[in-house]
Amino acid sequence: MAQILVVDDSATVRSEVGGFLGQNGYQVAVAGDGRAGLEALRGDAGIKLVICDVNMPVMDGLTMAEKVRSELNDQSVPIIMLTTENDPKMKERGKAAGVRGWIVKPFNGAAVIGAIRKLVGG
Amino acid sequence: MTHAQLSSKVLIHETERAAGERIKAFCDAHHLIGIKGQDQHVMDALRANIDLGGVFLCASDSGLRLGRQIHALRPELPLFLRLPQQAAPGTGAELATASYRAEEIDTLKQAIDRYIFNRHFPAELVRGITEITLESLRSQFRDVEVGCETPYLVNDRLIYGQMFSIMPLETGWCRGYMMLQADEAAIEQAIRLNRTLLPADPSAFRQVSAVLGEVSNLVWGGIRGRFGNGGAGQEISRSQVPILINQQEKYISFGAGDPQLCFHYSLRDSRGDSAPIELYQKFIFNLSWTPEHFETARPVDDYVDSGELELF
């Protein structure tokens, strides 16, 4: 099963989402902010999908998504935003950065699983 | 636009029964929730209620003494002073926000409106905040019943509990902060008893921060998402994270793990009469840090050459 990177500054969210994905058979890696997420992607070619918050310290999720495309030159790893934000302008920025999904918190397991299966199967 | 009907808690110390009844009726008519402070227990009542909108006192000798004590402890609280029949006008003027005589208590309405109910909040906003927050709490806690009292207005500036988060709340039509204040031990127990989404391990205070932080984040996002439109002000759509403070542990977190730039200043009395004042100034660029865009201040000659500055 695919390895999924969960990027969120909240320990609660990392625990909740990571635990849920693990129960559904996925391997999970976590990072606490966009910069750590970028480093995780840089160091691990096995990550098949990223679930990422927007509002994080150090580097926010949209900036991370943009840098995944520009600095890592990686168009292949799908990124789903899991965030409290529902601003159309942010979503547009996300789309422009290649983000493939946008889920508004609180966490909805069914929506996340559905999105993962559509994007990477499994 | 419909405005929310809010209430406010007021501490009442009144020794005359008739006046007390008039005050009660006045409070009932004007959405004031009276908390009675009886004689020697007034200060206890004050300490037990840190979210007051004002205080009702009588301008007797004991009432004025109480008023001075209360004003020293809680200067933000407006004092509404009843003048007994025999009291001269102006009695207690140095303390009173407004004075009145019992038979003319309705004249106090103007003062209540000015010092307590001086801002009107859209009913939809108040209702929405409650809905969003209840939903956020229910999503982060298990096996708990979540309730909310009727919203109320507070003049006190005291902090409840040991932990609180602060988040700037900026939209096109309002700018300010949201605070969530909590008792650390209660959340810590909830974590231990598996009432949160975190593993039920014996937890350090930083786990409590995680729970409070995520609730703050959810509420903040929900409020911005539902009410962030409108207004002629510039819409700010920048990321924000909760600032978490644990007073008991003297701990503050901005979410980032990078070192903070700190300056320590000491102000020492040149005559040696008073203790030095120590100031710690810290810079936490937790949300964005791009020093490559930093520009050095231009030398003054540049401003002169460009014509921006003339020196005579």
CSV table of C-alpha atoms in Angstrom, one decimal:
chain,number,residue,atom,x,y,z
A,1,MET,CA,0.0,0.0,0.0
A,2,ALA,CA,1.1,3.5,-0.8
A,3,GLN,CA,3.1,5.6,1.6
A,4,ILE,CA,1.4,8.8,2.5
A,5,LEU,CA,3.0,11.9,4.0
A,6,VAL,CA,0.8,13.9,6.5
A,7,VAL,CA,2.0,17.4,7.0
A,8,ASP,CA,0.3,19.4,9.8
A,9,ASP,CA,1.6,21.5,12.7
A,10,SER,CA,-1.1,20.0,14.9
A,11,ALA,CA,0.0,16.8,16.8
A,12,THR,CA,-3.7,16.1,17.2
A,13,VAL,CA,-4.3,16.0,13.4
A,14,ARG,CA,-1.1,14.0,12.7
A,15,SER,CA,-2.2,11.5,15.2
A,16,GLU,CA,-5.8,11.4,14.0
A,17,VAL,CA,-5.2,11.3,10.3
A,18,GLY,CA,-2.1,9.1,10.6
A,19,GLY,CA,-3.9,6.7,12.8
A,20,PHE,CA,-6.9,6.5,10.4
A,21,LEU,CA,-4.7,5.9,7.4
A,22,GLY,CA,-2.7,3.3,9.2
A,23,GLN,CA,-5.9,1.4,10.1
A,24,ASN,CA,-6.8,1.5,6.4
A,25,GLY,CA,-3.6,-0.1,5.4
A,26,TYR,CA,-1.5,2.8,4.4
A,27,GLN,CA,2.1,3.5,5.5
A,28,VAL,CA,2.3,6.9,7.0
A,29,ALA,CA,5.1,9.5,7.4
A,30,VAL,CA,4.5,12.8,9.2
A,31,ALA,CA,6.0,16.3,9.2
A,32,GLY,CA,5.2,19.3,11.4
A,33,ASP,CA,5.4,22.1,8.9
A,34,GLY,CA,5.9,22.8,5.2
A,35,ARG,CA,9.7,22.9,5.3
A,36,ALA,CA,9.9,19.6,7.1
A,37,GLY,CA,7.4,18.2,4.5
A,38,LEU,CA,9.6,19.4,1.7
A,39,GLU,CA,12.6,17.7,3.3
A,40,ALA,CA,10.6,14.5,3.7
A,41,LEU,CA,9.7,14.5,0.0
A,42,ARG,CA,13.3,15.3,-0.9
A,43,GLY,CA,14.6,12.4,1.1
A,44,ASP,CA,12.0,9.7,0.3
A,45,ALA,CA,11.0,8.7,-3.2
A,46,GLY,CA,8.5,6.2,-1.8
A,47,ILE,CA,6.0,8.8,-0.8
A,48,LYS,CA,3.0,8.5,-3.2
A,49,LEU,CA,0.7,11.2,-1.9
A,50,VAL,CA,0.7,14.1,0.5
A,51,ILE,CA,-2.1,15.3,2.8
A,52,CYS,CA,-1.2,18.8,3.9
A,53,ASP,CA,-2.6,21.6,6.1
A,54,VAL,CA,-2.4,25.2,4.8
A,55,ASN,CA,-1.8,27.2,8.0
A,56,MET,CA,1.5,26.1,9.4
A,57,PRO,CA,4.4,27.9,10.9
A,58,VAL,CA,7.8,28.1,9.1
A,59,MET,CA,6.3,27.3,5.7
A,60,ASP,CA,2.6,27.1,4.9
A,61,GLY,CA,1.1,24.3,2.9
A,62,LEU,CA,0.5,26.3,-0.3
A,63,THR,CA,4.1,27.5,-0.4
A,64,MET,CA,5.2,23.9,0.2
A,65,ALA,CA,3.1,22.7,-2.7
A,66,GLU,CA,4.6,25.4,-5.0
A,67,LYS,CA,8.1,24.4,-4.0
A,68,VAL,CA,7.4,20.7,-4.6
A,69,ARG,CA,6.7,21.7,-8.2
A,70,SER,CA,9.4,24.3,-8.6
A,71,GLU,CA,12.3,23.0,-6.4
A,72,LEU,CA,11.8,19.3,-6.4
A,73,ASN,CA,10.4,19.4,-10.0
A,74,ASP,CA,8.0,16.8,-8.9
A,75,GLN,CA,4.7,16.8,-10.8
A,76,SER,CA,3.9,13.3,-9.9
A,77,VAL,CA,3.1,13.2,-6.2
A,78,PRO,CA,-0.5,14.3,-5.7
A,79,ILE,CA,-1.2,16.8,-2.9
A,80,ILE,CA,-4.5,17.0,-1.1
A,81,MET,CA,-5.0,20.0,1.2
A,82,LEU,CA,-6.8,19.2,4.5
A,83,THR,CA,-7.5,22.6,6.0
A,84,THR,CA,-9.9,24.9,7.8
A,85,GLU,CA,-9.5,27.3,4.8
A,86,ASN,CA,-12.3,27.5,2.3
A,87,ASP,CA,-11.3,30.7,0.6
A,88,PRO,CA,-11.7,30.5,-3.2
A,89,LYS,CA,-8.6,32.5,-3.8
A,90,MET,CA,-6.5,30.1,-1.8
A,91,LYS,CA,-8.1,27.2,-3.7
A,92,GLU,CA,-7.1,28.9,-7.0
A,93,ARG,CA,-3.6,29.3,-5.7
A,94,GLY,CA,-3.6,25.6,-4.8
A,95,LYS,CA,-4.8,24.6,-8.2
A,96,ALA,CA,-2.2,26.7,-9.8
A,97,ALA,CA,0.4,24.9,-7.6
A,98,GLY,CA,-0.8,21.5,-8.8
A,99,VAL,CA,-2.8,20.6,-5.7
A,100,ARG,CA,-5.3,17.9,-6.6
A,101,GLY,CA,-7.8,18.0,-3.8
A,102,TRP,CA,-9.1,20.3,-1.1
A,103,ILE,CA,-10.9,19.0,2.0
A,104,VAL,CA,-12.2,21.3,4.7
A,105,LYS,CA,-11.7,20.3,8.3
A,106,PRO,CA,-12.8,18.8,10.6
A,107,PHE,CA,-11.3,15.6,9.3
A,108,ASN,CA,-13.7,13.4,7.3
A,109,GLY,CA,-12.2,9.9,6.9
A,110,ALA,CA,-14.5,8.8,4.1
A,111,ALA,CA,-13.7,11.9,2.0
A,112,VAL,CA,-10.0,11.4,2.5
A,113,ILE,CA,-10.1,7.7,1.6
A,114,GLY,CA,-12.2,8.4,-1.4
A,115,ALA,CA,-9.8,11.1,-2.6
A,116,ILE,CA,-6.7,8.8,-2.0
A,117,ARG,CA,-8.2,5.9,-3.9
A,118,LYS,CA,-9.1,8.2,-6.8
A,119,LEU,CA,-5.6,9.6,-7.0
A,120,VAL,CA,-3.4,6.7,-6.3
A,121,GLY,CA,-5.7,3.7,-6.1
A,122,GLY,CA,-5.3,1.1,-3.4
B,1,MET,CA,-29.2,43.6,10.3
B,2,THR,CA,-30.4,42.0,13.5
B,3,HIS,CA,-28.2,42.5,16.5
B,4,ALA,CA,-27.7,39.8,19.0
B,5,GLN,CA,-29.3,40.3,22.4
B,6,LEU,CA,-26.4,39.8,24.8
B,7,SER,CA,-26.3,39.9,28.6
B,8,SER,CA,-23.6,40.9,31.1
B,9,LYS,CA,-22.8,39.8,34.6
B,10,VAL,CA,-22.8,42.4,37.3
B,11,LEU,CA,-21.8,42.1,40.9
B,12,ILE,CA,-24.4,43.6,43.2
B,13,HIS,CA,-23.9,44.7,46.8
B,14,GLU,CA,-27.0,46.3,48.2
B,15,THR,CA,-28.1,46.5,51.8
B,16,GLU,CA,-31.5,48.1,51.5
B,17,ARG,CA,-34.2,45.7,50.4
B,18,ALA,CA,-36.3,48.1,48.5
B,19,ALA,CA,-33.4,49.4,46.5
B,20,GLY,CA,-32.3,45.8,46.0
B,21,GLU,CA,-35.6,45.0,44.4
B,22,ARG,CA,-35.4,48.0,42.1
B,23,ILE,CA,-32.0,46.9,41.1
B,24,LYS,CA,-33.2,43.4,40.4
B,25,ALA,CA,-36.0,44.6,38.2
B,26,PHE,CA,-33.7,47.0,36.4
B,27,CYS,CA,-31.2,44.1,35.7
B,28,ASP,CA,-34.0,41.8,34.5
B,29,ALA,CA,-35.2,44.5,32.1
B,30,HIS,CA,-31.8,45.3,30.7
B,31,HIS,CA,-30.2,41.8,30.4
B,32,LEU,CA,-27.9,42.2,33.4
B,33,ILE,CA,-27.3,39.0,35.3
B,34,GLY,CA,-27.0,40.0,39.0
B,35,ILE,CA,-24.5,38.2,41.2
B,36,LYS,CA,-25.1,39.1,44.8
B,37,GLY,CA,-22.2,39.8,47.1
B,38,GLN,CA,-23.3,39.6,50.7
B,39,ASP,CA,-21.5,41.9,53.2
B,40,GLN,CA,-18.2,40.4,54.1
B,41,HIS,CA,-18.3,38.0,51.2
B,42,VAL,CA,-18.3,40.6,48.4
B,43,MET,CA,-14.6,40.3,47.7
B,44,ASP,CA,-15.0,36.5,47.6
B,45,ALA,CA,-17.7,36.9,45.0
B,46,LEU,CA,-15.5,39.3,43.1
B,47,ARG,CA,-12.6,36.8,43.1
B,48,ALA,CA,-14.9,34.0,42.1
B,49,ASN,CA,-16.2,35.9,39.1
B,50,ILE,CA,-13.6,37.1,36.7
B,51,ASP,CA,-15.9,37.8,33.8
B,52,LEU,CA,-17.9,40.7,35.0
B,53,GLY,CA,-19.4,43.7,33.1
B,54,GLY,CA,-19.8,46.0,36.1
B,55,VAL,CA,-20.5,46.4,39.8
B,56,PHE,CA,-23.5,47.9,41.6
B,57,LEU,CA,-22.8,49.4,45.0
B,58,CYS,CA,-24.4,51.7,47.5
B,59,ALA,CA,-22.6,54.9,48.5
B,60,SER,CA,-22.7,54.2,52.2
B,61,ASP,CA,-19.5,54.4,54.1
B,62,SER,CA,-19.0,50.6,53.8
B,63,GLY,CA,-20.1,50.7,50.2
B,64,LEU,CA,-17.5,53.4,49.4
B,65,ARG,CA,-14.8,51.4,51.2
B,66,LEU,CA,-15.7,48.4,49.1
B,67,GLY,CA,-15.8,50.5,46.0
B,68,ARG,CA,-12.2,51.7,46.6
B,69,GLN,CA,-11.0,48.1,47.2
B,70,ILE,CA,-12.8,46.8,44.1
B,71,HIS,CA,-11.6,49.7,41.9
B,72,ALA,CA,-8.0,49.1,43.0
B,73,LEU,CA,-8.3,45.4,42.1
B,74,ARG,CA,-10.4,45.6,39.0
B,75,PRO,CA,-10.1,49.1,37.5
B,76,GLU,CA,-11.7,48.1,34.3
B,77,LEU,CA,-15.0,47.4,35.9
B,78,PRO,CA,-17.5,50.3,35.8
B,79,LEU,CA,-19.0,51.1,39.2
B,80,PHE,CA,-22.7,52.1,39.4
B,81,LEU,CA,-23.2,53.8,42.7
B,82,ARG,CA,-26.6,54.2,44.3
B,83,LEU,CA,-26.9,57.4,46.3
B,84,PRO,CA,-28.9,56.9,49.5
B,85,GLN,CA,-31.5,59.6,50.3
B,86,GLN,CA,-29.2,61.4,52.7
B,87,ALA,CA,-26.1,61.3,50.4
B,88,ALA,CA,-25.1,64.6,48.9
B,89,PRO,CA,-24.8,64.7,45.1
B,90,GLY,CA,-21.2,64.0,44.1
B,91,THR,CA,-20.7,61.4,46.9
B,92,GLY,CA,-18.3,58.8,45.6
B,93,ALA,CA,-17.7,60.7,42.4
B,94,GLU,CA,-14.1,59.7,42.3
B,95,LEU,CA,-15.1,56.1,42.1
B,96,ALA,CA,-18.4,56.0,40.3
B,97,THR,CA,-18.8,55.5,36.6
B,98,ALA,CA,-22.3,56.7,37.1
B,99,SER,CA,-24.5,57.5,40.2
B,100,TYR,CA,-28.2,57.3,40.6
B,101,ARG,CA,-31.0,57.4,43.2
B,102,ALA,CA,-33.1,54.3,43.5
B,103,GLU,CA,-36.3,55.9,42.4
B,104,GLU,CA,-34.6,57.1,39.3
B,105,ILE,CA,-32.7,53.9,38.4
B,106,ASP,CA,-33.9,54.0,34.9
B,107,THR,CA,-31.6,57.0,34.3
B,108,LEU,CA,-28.8,54.4,34.6
B,109,LYS,CA,-29.7,52.9,31.2
B,110,GLN,CA,-27.6,55.4,29.4
B,111,ALA,CA,-24.6,54.5,31.5
B,112,ILE,CA,-25.2,50.8,31.0
B,113,ASP,CA,-25.4,51.3,27.3
B,114,ARG,CA,-22.3,53.3,27.2
B,115,TYR,CA,-20.1,51.2,29.5
B,116,ILE,CA,-21.4,47.7,28.9
B,117,PHE,CA,-23.5,47.4,25.9
B,118,ASN,CA,-21.6,49.9,23.7
B,119,ARG,CA,-21.0,47.6,20.8
B,120,HIS,CA,-23.6,45.7,18.8
B,121,PHE,CA,-22.8,42.3,17.3
B,122,PRO,CA,-24.7,40.9,14.4
B,123,ALA,CA,-27.0,38.1,15.6
B,124,GLU,CA,-25.8,35.9,12.7
B,125,LEU,CA,-22.2,36.3,13.8
B,126,VAL,CA,-22.9,35.4,17.4
B,127,ARG,CA,-25.0,32.4,16.4
B,128,GLY,CA,-22.4,31.3,13.9
B,129,ILE,CA,-19.5,31.5,16.4
B,130,THR,CA,-21.4,29.3,18.7
B,131,GLU,CA,-22.2,26.7,16.0
B,132,ILE,CA,-18.7,26.6,14.6
B,133,THR,CA,-17.1,26.3,18.1
B,134,LEU,CA,-19.5,23.6,19.3
B,135,GLU,CA,-18.8,21.6,16.1
B,136,SER,CA,-15.1,22.1,16.5
B,137,LEU,CA,-15.1,20.9,20.1
B,138,ARG,CA,-17.2,17.9,19.3
B,139,SER,CA,-14.8,16.9,16.6
B,140,GLN,CA,-11.8,17.0,18.9
B,141,PHE,CA,-13.2,15.4,22.1
B,142,ARG,CA,-14.9,12.0,22.5
B,143,ASP,CA,-17.6,11.0,25.0
B,144,VAL,CA,-18.2,14.5,26.2
B,145,GLU,CA,-21.3,16.7,26.2
B,146,VAL,CA,-20.6,20.1,24.9
B,147,GLY,CA,-22.7,23.0,25.9
B,148,CYS,CA,-22.6,26.8,25.6
B,149,GLU,CA,-24.0,29.5,27.8
B,150,THR,CA,-25.7,32.5,26.4
B,151,PRO,CA,-23.0,34.8,25.1
B,152,TYR,CA,-22.3,37.8,27.3
B,153,LEU,CA,-20.2,41.0,27.4
B,154,VAL,CA,-17.2,41.4,29.8
B,155,ASN,CA,-15.2,44.4,31.0
B,156,ASP,CA,-12.8,42.4,33.1
B,157,ARG,CA,-9.4,41.8,31.6
B,158,LEU,CA,-8.5,38.7,33.6
B,159,ILE,CA,-7.3,35.4,32.3
B,160,TYR,CA,-9.1,32.2,33.1
B,161,GLY,CA,-7.0,29.1,33.8
B,162,GLN,CA,-3.4,28.4,33.0
B,163,MET,CA,-3.5,28.0,29.2
B,164,PHE,CA,-4.7,30.1,26.4
B,165,SER,CA,-4.3,30.5,22.7
B,166,ILE,CA,-4.4,33.8,20.8
B,167,MET,CA,-5.1,34.0,17.1
B,168,PRO,CA,-5.3,37.2,15.0
B,169,LEU,CA,-8.6,37.3,13.3
B,170,GLU,CA,-8.5,39.6,10.2
B,171,THR,CA,-11.2,40.0,7.6
B,172,GLY,CA,-12.3,42.7,5.3
B,173,TRP,CA,-14.7,44.1,7.9
B,174,CYS,CA,-13.0,43.3,11.2
B,175,ARG,CA,-9.6,42.9,12.7
B,176,GLY,CA,-8.7,41.6,16.1
B,177,TYR,CA,-7.9,38.5,18.1
B,178,MET,CA,-9.6,35.3,19.2
B,179,MET,CA,-8.5,33.9,22.6
B,180,LEU,CA,-9.3,30.5,24.0
B,181,GLN,CA,-8.5,30.2,27.8
B,182,ALA,CA,-8.6,26.9,29.6
B,183,ASP,CA,-7.7,25.0,32.7
B,184,GLU,CA,-4.6,22.9,32.0
B,185,ALA,CA,-5.4,20.1,34.5
B,186,ALA,CA,-8.8,19.5,33.0
B,187,ILE,CA,-7.5,19.1,29.5
B,188,GLU,CA,-4.6,17.0,30.7
B,189,GLN,CA,-7.1,14.6,32.4
B,190,ALA,CA,-9.2,14.4,29.3
B,191,ILE,CA,-6.1,13.3,27.4
B,192,ARG,CA,-5.2,10.7,30.0
B,193,LEU,CA,-8.8,9.4,30.0
B,194,ASN,CA,-8.8,9.1,26.2
B,195,ARG,CA,-11.4,11.8,25.6
B,196,THR,CA,-9.3,13.5,22.9
B,197,LEU,CA,-7.9,12.3,19.6
B,198,LEU,CA,-4.4,12.0,21.1
B,199,PRO,CA,-3.1,8.7,22.5
B,200,ALA,CA,-4.2,8.2,26.1
B,201,ASP,CA,-0.7,8.5,27.6
B,202,PRO,CA,0.3,10.4,30.7
B,203,SER,CA,0.9,13.7,29.1
B,204,ALA,CA,3.2,16.6,29.5
B,205,PHE,CA,1.7,20.1,29.2
B,206,ARG,CA,2.7,20.3,25.6
B,207,GLN,CA,0.1,17.8,24.7
B,208,VAL,CA,-2.5,20.1,26.2
B,209,SER,CA,-1.2,22.8,23.9
B,210,ALA,CA,-1.8,20.5,20.9
B,211,VAL,CA,-5.4,20.0,21.8
B,212,LEU,CA,-6.1,23.7,22.5
B,213,GLY,CA,-4.2,24.7,19.4
B,214,GLU,CA,-6.2,22.5,17.1
B,215,VAL,CA,-9.5,23.6,18.5
B,216,SER,CA,-8.3,27.2,18.1
B,217,ASN,CA,-7.3,26.5,14.5
B,218,LEU,CA,-10.7,24.9,13.6
B,219,VAL,CA,-12.7,27.7,15.1
B,220,TRP,CA,-10.6,30.4,13.6
B,221,GLY,CA,-10.9,28.8,10.2
B,222,GLY,CA,-14.6,28.2,10.5
B,223,ILE,CA,-15.2,31.8,11.5
B,224,ARG,CA,-13.1,33.2,8.7
B,225,GLY,CA,-14.6,30.9,6.2
B,226,ARG,CA,-18.2,31.8,7.1
B,227,PHE,CA,-17.8,35.5,7.9
B,228,GLY,CA,-14.7,36.6,6.2
B,229,ASN,CA,-16.3,38.2,3.2
B,230,GLY,CA,-17.5,41.7,2.8
B,231,GLY,CA,-16.1,45.0,4.0
B,232,ALA,CA,-14.1,47.7,2.2
B,233,GLY,CA,-11.0,46.9,4.1
B,234,GLN,CA,-8.2,45.0,2.5
B,235,GLU,CA,-8.8,41.3,2.7
B,236,ILE,CA,-5.9,39.6,4.3
B,237,SER,CA,-5.6,36.0,3.4
B,238,ARG,CA,-2.4,35.1,5.1
B,239,SER,CA,-1.7,32.0,7.1
B,240,GLN,CA,-2.0,32.1,10.9
B,241,VAL,CA,-1.2,29.7,13.7
B,242,PRO,CA,-2.4,29.8,17.3
B,243,ILE,CA,0.0,31.3,19.9
B,244,LEU,CA,-0.2,29.1,23.0
B,245,ILE,CA,0.6,30.2,26.5
B,246,ASN,CA,0.8,28.2,29.6
B,247,GLN,CA,1.1,30.7,32.5
B,248,GLN,CA,1.7,28.0,35.0
B,249,GLU,CA,4.7,26.6,33.2
B,250,LYS,CA,5.7,30.0,31.9
B,251,TYR,CA,5.6,28.6,28.4
B,252,ILE,CA,4.7,30.2,25.1
B,253,SER,CA,4.7,28.6,21.7
B,254,PHE,CA,4.4,30.1,18.3
B,255,GLY,CA,4.3,26.7,16.6
B,256,ALA,CA,7.7,26.9,15.1
B,257,GLY,CA,10.8,25.2,16.5
B,258,ASP,CA,13.4,27.7,15.2
B,259,PRO,CA,15.4,29.8,17.6
B,260,GLN,CA,14.0,33.2,18.5
B,261,LEU,CA,16.1,36.3,18.1
B,262,CYS,CA,16.3,37.7,21.6
B,263,PHE,CA,17.5,41.0,23.1
B,264,HIS,CA,17.9,41.5,26.8
B,265,TYR,CA,17.7,45.0,28.2
B,266,SER,CA,18.5,46.1,31.7
B,267,LEU,CA,17.4,49.4,33.1
B,268,ARG,CA,19.3,50.1,36.2
B,269,ASP,CA,18.6,53.0,38.5
B,270,SER,CA,21.6,55.3,38.4
B,271,ARG,CA,21.0,56.2,42.0
B,272,GLY,CA,20.7,52.6,43.1
B,273,ASP,CA,17.4,53.2,44.7
B,274,SER,CA,15.3,50.7,42.8
B,275,ALA,CA,15.7,47.2,41.5
B,276,PRO,CA,16.7,46.9,37.8
B,277,ILE,CA,14.1,46.4,35.2
B,278,GLU,CA,14.9,43.5,33.0
B,279,LEU,CA,13.3,43.4,29.5
B,280,TYR,CA,13.4,40.6,27.1
B,281,GLN,CA,12.6,41.4,23.5
B,282,LYS,CA,12.1,38.5,21.2
B,283,PHE,CA,11.4,38.2,17.5
B,284,ILE,CA,9.6,35.2,16.3
B,285,PHE,CA,9.2,35.1,12.5
B,286,ASN,CA,7.3,31.9,12.6
B,287,LEU,CA,5.0,32.5,9.6
B,288,SER,CA,7.5,33.7,7.0
B,289,TRP,CA,11.2,34.3,6.8
B,290,THR,CA,12.8,35.3,3.5
B,291,PRO,CA,16.0,37.2,4.3
B,292,GLU,CA,17.0,37.2,0.6
B,293,HIS,CA,14.4,39.9,0.2
B,294,PHE,CA,15.8,42.0,3.0
B,295,GLU,CA,17.0,45.5,1.9
B,296,THR,CA,19.6,47.4,3.7
B,297,ALA,CA,18.7,50.9,4.7
B,298,ARG,CA,19.9,53.3,2.0
B,299,PRO,CA,22.7,55.7,3.0
B,300,VAL,CA,21.3,59.2,3.5
B,301,ASP,CA,23.3,60.5,0.4
B,302,ASP,CA,21.0,58.4,-1.8
B,303,TYR,CA,18.0,60.2,-0.5
B,304,VAL,CA,19.7,63.5,-1.1
B,305,ASP,CA,20.8,62.6,-4.6
B,306,SER,CA,17.3,61.3,-5.5
B,307,GLY,CA,15.7,64.5,-4.3
B,308,GLU,CA,13.7,62.8,-1.6
B,309,LEU,CA,15.6,64.6,1.0
B,310,GLU,CA,16.7,68.2,1.2
B,311,LEU,CA,19.1,69.3,3.9
B,312,PHE,CA,19.5,73.0,4.6
